[in-house]
Coordinates of C-alpha atoms in Angstrom, one line a residue:
X1 CA 0.1 0.0 0.0
X2 CA 1.4 3.3 -1.0
X3 CA 0.9 6.7 0.8
X4 CA -2.0 7.6 -1.3
X5 CA -3.7 4.3 -0.8
X6 CA -3.3 4.7 3.0
X7 CA -4.8 8.2 3.1
X8 CA -7.8 6.9 1.0
X9 CA -8.2 3.9 3.2
X10 CA -8.3 5.9 6.5
X11 CA -10.8 8.4 5.0
X12 CA -13.1 5.6 3.7
X13 CA -13.0 4.1 7.2
X14 CA -14.1 7.4 8.7
X15 CA -17.0 7.8 6.2
X16 CA -18.3 4.4 6.9
X17 CA -17.9 4.6 10.7
X18 CA -19.7 7.9 10.6
X19 CA -22.6 6.5 8.3
X20 CA -22.9 3.6 10.7
X21 CA -23.0 5.6 14.0
X22 CA -24.6 9.1 13.3
X23 CA -28.3 9.6 12.3
X24 CA -29.2 12.2 9.6
X25 CA -26.0 13.1 7.7
X26 CA -25.1 15.6 4.9
X27 CA -21.9 16.8 3.4
X28 CA -20.8 20.3 2.8
X29 CA -19.7 21.0 -0.8
X30 CA -17.7 24.1 -1.2
X31 CA -16.9 23.3 -4.8
X32 CA -13.0 23.5 -4.1
X33 CA -10.4 20.9 -4.4
X34 CA -10.7 19.4 -1.1
X35 CA -14.6 18.9 -1.2
X36 CA -14.3 17.5 -4.6
X37 CA -11.8 14.9 -3.3
X38 CA -14.1 14.2 -0.3
X39 CA -17.1 13.5 -2.8
X40 CA -14.8 11.2 -4.8
X41 CA -13.9 9.3 -1.6
X42 CA -17.5 9.0 -0.5
X43 CA -18.3 7.6 -3.8
X44 CA -15.7 4.9 -3.4
X45 CA -16.8 4.3 0.2
X46 CA -20.5 3.6 -0.8
X47 CA -20.0 1.7 -4.0
X48 CA -20.3 4.6 -6.5
X49 CA -22.9 6.7 -5.0
X50 CA -23.2 9.2 -2.1
X51 CA -26.0 8.1 0.3
X52 CA -26.5 11.5 1.8
X53 CA -27.2 14.9 0.4
X54 CA -24.6 17.5 -0.4
X55 CA -25.1 21.1 1.0
X56 CA -24.0 24.1 -0.9
X57 CA -24.5 27.2 1.3
X58 CA -24.4 29.8 -1.5
X59 CA -23.3 33.4 -0.6
X60 CA -24.2 34.4 -4.2
X61 CA -20.7 35.6 -4.6
X62 CA -18.8 32.7 -6.0
X63 CA -16.8 32.9 -9.3
X64 CA -18.8 32.0 -12.5
X65 CA -16.5 29.0 -12.9
X66 CA -17.5 27.6 -9.6
X67 CA -21.2 27.7 -10.4
X68 CA -20.5 26.2 -13.7
X69 CA -18.6 23.2 -12.2
X70 CA -21.4 22.7 -9.6
X71 CA -24.2 22.6 -12.1
X72 CA -22.2 20.1 -14.2
X73 CA -20.9 17.7 -11.7
X74 CA -24.3 17.6 -9.7
X75 CA -25.6 15.7 -12.7
X76 CA -22.6 13.8 -13.6
X77 CA -22.0 12.6 -10.1
X78 CA -25.7 12.0 -9.6
X79 CA -25.6 13.5 -6.2
X80 CA -28.5 15.0 -4.3
X81 CA -27.7 18.7 -3.9
X82 CA -29.4 21.1 -1.4
X83 CA -28.8 24.7 -2.0
X84 CA -28.8 27.0 0.9
X85 CA -28.8 30.8 1.1
X86 CA -27.1 33.3 3.4
X87 CA -28.5 36.2 5.3
X88 CA -27.2 39.8 4.3
X89 CA -24.0 40.9 5.7
X90 CA -25.8 43.8 7.7
X91 CA -27.1 41.0 10.0
X92 CA -23.6 39.7 10.8
X93 CA -21.6 40.8 14.0
X94 CA -20.5 44.3 13.3
X95 CA -17.4 44.0 15.4
X96 CA -15.8 41.5 13.0
X97 CA -13.5 42.9 10.4
X98 CA -15.0 43.3 6.7
X99 CA -13.9 40.1 5.2
X100 CA -14.5 38.0 8.2
X101 CA -17.9 39.6 8.5
X102 CA -18.6 38.8 5.0
X103 CA -17.5 35.2 5.4
X104 CA -19.7 34.9 8.6
X105 CA -22.8 34.9 6.3
X106 CA -21.9 31.2 5.3
X107 CA -21.9 30.1 8.9
X108 CA -25.4 31.8 9.5
X109 CA -26.8 30.1 6.4
X110 CA -25.3 26.8 7.4
X111 CA -26.9 27.1 11.0
X112 CA -30.3 27.8 9.5
X113 CA -30.0 24.9 7.1
X114 CA -29.0 22.6 9.8
X115 CA -31.8 23.5 12.1
X116 CA -34.5 23.4 9.3
X117 CA -33.4 20.0 8.1
X118 CA -32.5 18.4 11.4
X119 CA -29.0 17.2 10.4
X120 CA -27.3 15.4 13.1
X121 CA -23.8 15.4 11.4
X122 CA -22.1 17.1 8.6
X123 CA -19.0 15.9 6.7
X124 CA -16.5 18.7 6.1
X125 CA -13.5 18.8 3.9
X126 CA -11.0 20.6 6.3
X127 CA -7.3 19.7 6.8
X128 CA -5.1 20.2 9.7
X129 CA -2.3 21.7 7.6
X130 CA -4.5 24.5 6.1
X131 CA -4.5 26.8 9.4
X132 CA -3.4 26.9 12.9
X133 CA -7.0 26.7 14.4
X134 CA -8.0 23.7 12.1
X135 CA -4.9 21.7 13.5
X136 CA -6.7 21.4 16.8
X137 CA -9.7 19.7 15.2
X138 CA -10.8 16.1 15.7
X139 CA -12.1 13.6 13.1
X140 CA -15.4 13.4 15.1
X141 CA -15.8 16.9 16.4
X142 CA -18.9 17.6 18.8
X143 CA -20.7 20.9 18.6
X144 CA -23.5 22.4 20.5
X145 CA -27.0 22.5 18.6
X146 CA -26.0 26.1 17.6
X147 CA -22.8 24.8 15.9
X148 CA -20.4 26.5 18.3
X149 CA -17.2 24.8 18.7
X150 CA -15.2 24.7 22.1
X151 CA -11.5 24.2 21.2
X152 CA -10.6 23.4 24.8
X153 CA -13.2 20.5 25.2
X154 CA -12.3 18.0 22.4
X155 CA -12.4 14.2 22.8
X156 CA -9.1 12.4 22.5
X157 CA -8.6 10.3 19.3
X158 CA -5.7 7.8 20.0
X159 CA -4.7 4.7 17.8
X160 CA -7.5 5.1 15.4
X161 CA -10.2 4.9 18.0
X162 CA -12.9 7.5 17.7
X163 CA -15.6 8.6 20.0
X164 CA -18.9 8.5 18.1
X165 CA -21.2 8.3 21.2
X166 CA -22.3 11.7 22.1
X167 CA -25.2 13.0 24.4
X168 CA -28.6 13.7 22.7
X169 CA -28.5 17.2 21.0
X170 CA -24.9 17.2 20.1
X171 CA -24.1 18.1 16.6
X172 CA -21.2 16.3 14.9
X173 CA -18.8 17.6 12.3
X174 CA -16.9 14.7 10.7
X175 CA -13.5 15.6 8.9
X176 CA -12.5 12.6 6.5
X177 CA -9.6 14.8 5.2
X178 CA -8.1 16.0 8.4
X179 CA -4.8 13.9 8.0
X180 CA -4.4 14.9 4.3
X181 CA -2.0 17.9 3.1
X182 CA -2.5 20.2 0.2
X183 CA 0.1 18.3 -1.8
X184 CA -1.6 15.1 -0.9
X185 CA -4.9 16.6 -2.4
X186 CA -3.2 17.4 -5.6
X187 CA -1.4 14.0 -5.9
X188 CA -4.7 12.1 -5.4
X189 CA -6.6 14.5 -7.8
X190 CA -3.9 13.8 -10.4
X191 CA -3.8 9.9 -9.8
X192 CA -7.6 9.6 -9.7
X193 CA -8.3 12.2 -12.6
X194 CA -10.7 14.1 -10.4
X195 CA -12.3 17.1 -12.2
X196 CA -10.9 20.5 -11.2
X197 CA -12.2 24.0 -11.4
X198 CA -9.7 25.9 -13.9
X199 CA -9.1 28.8 -11.5
X200 CA -6.5 26.6 -9.8
X201 CA -4.3 26.8 -12.8
X202 CA -2.1 29.7 -13.7
X203 CA -3.4 32.5 -16.0
X204 CA -1.2 35.6 -16.8
X205 CA 1.1 34.5 -14.0
X206 CA -1.4 34.1 -11.3
X207 CA -3.7 31.2 -9.9
X208 CA -5.9 30.6 -7.0
X209 CA -4.5 28.3 -4.2
X210 CA -7.9 28.4 -2.3
X211 CA -11.3 29.4 -3.5
X212 CA -14.1 31.5 -1.8
X213 CA -16.1 34.5 -2.5
X214 CA -14.8 36.5 -5.5
X215 CA -14.8 39.7 -3.5
X216 CA -12.5 38.5 -0.5
X217 CA -10.4 35.8 -2.4
X218 CA -7.5 36.7 -4.6
X219 CA -4.8 34.9 -6.7
X220 CA -1.2 34.3 -5.9
X221 CA 1.8 34.7 -8.2
X222 CA 2.3 31.2 -9.9
X223 CA 3.4 29.8 -13.3
X224 CA 1.8 26.4 -12.4
X225 CA -0.6 25.6 -15.3
X226 CA -1.0 21.8 -14.7
X227 CA -1.6 19.5 -11.7
X228 CA 2.0 18.3 -12.1
X229 CA 3.3 21.8 -12.0
X230 CA 1.2 22.6 -9.0
X231 CA 2.8 19.6 -7.2
X232 CA 6.3 20.7 -8.1
X233 CA 5.5 24.4 -7.0
X234 CA 4.1 23.0 -3.8
X235 CA 7.5 21.2 -2.9
X236 CA 9.4 24.5 -2.7
X237 CA 6.8 27.4 -2.1
X238 CA 7.0 29.4 1.1
X239 CA 3.5 31.0 0.3
X240 CA 0.8 29.9 2.6
X241 CA -2.2 28.1 1.0
X242 CA -4.6 30.7 2.4
X243 CA -2.5 33.7 1.5
X244 CA -5.2 34.8 -1.1
X245 CA -8.0 34.9 1.5
X246 CA -8.5 38.4 2.7
X247 CA -9.9 37.5 6.1
X248 CA -6.7 35.7 7.1
X249 CA -4.8 39.1 6.9
X250 CA -7.5 40.9 9.3
X251 CA -7.4 40.9 13.1
X252 CA -5.4 38.1 14.5
X253 CA -8.4 36.5 16.3
X254 CA -11.1 37.0 13.5
X255 CA -10.7 33.5 12.0
X256 CA -10.7 31.7 15.4
X257 CA -13.9 33.7 16.3
X258 CA -15.4 32.6 13.2
X259 CA -14.4 28.9 13.7
X260 CA -15.6 28.9 17.4
X261 CA -19.0 30.1 15.9
X262 CA -19.1 27.2 13.5
X263 CA -17.4 28.5 10.3
X264 CA -15.6 25.7 8.2

């Protein structure tokens, strides 16, 4: 078994364990490279189909290429897609910096969707290497019914043993990609020939490392115009993956405040 096979096997195990132990489940689809790998793995875990709906909490401000990708692969992958909307930015916490306040709309929209649909657990495509706060996550992460996350009160996960027995009313976030890295995602995408949004590839000397709303997400300098070139670039770059995310350059605690409130 090579490294990618081991990553895949662990993620499939987490999918199946969650499906067996948690009631009403859904998967968050951000349309980016990580959540596309997550869908791919779910299809492998469940014999070619995804047995729970995908949620796209739409801010209405994604890139046109992202919406085109969503509409195409909703059909080609034969998934059940639920589209959620977000409240206006004026309803968000005014003490947040501008980009973080805009991003908070997605959390509010997600909370509303979870409450309306009664989802007990959500699969999310976060990775520990993306950002410092995410490094503190667990594969099976308990939340309050309002989605709030207490980073100081997380269950231990040793030797591949996961706690899936939580008190009634606990909302669970499940993170099948937690042990992956950015370069793992691209190597797996290349091996499996997973469809990719073209914004990730260089155009006029710039490309997107991470995709979000078009008004708060910016490209970085790069000449990588293929997956092979992206992999080569990631082996030497010192630029952070989220360097193009505006909210990551605002107040130091802004992202942590969003995460504690349920942001993915």
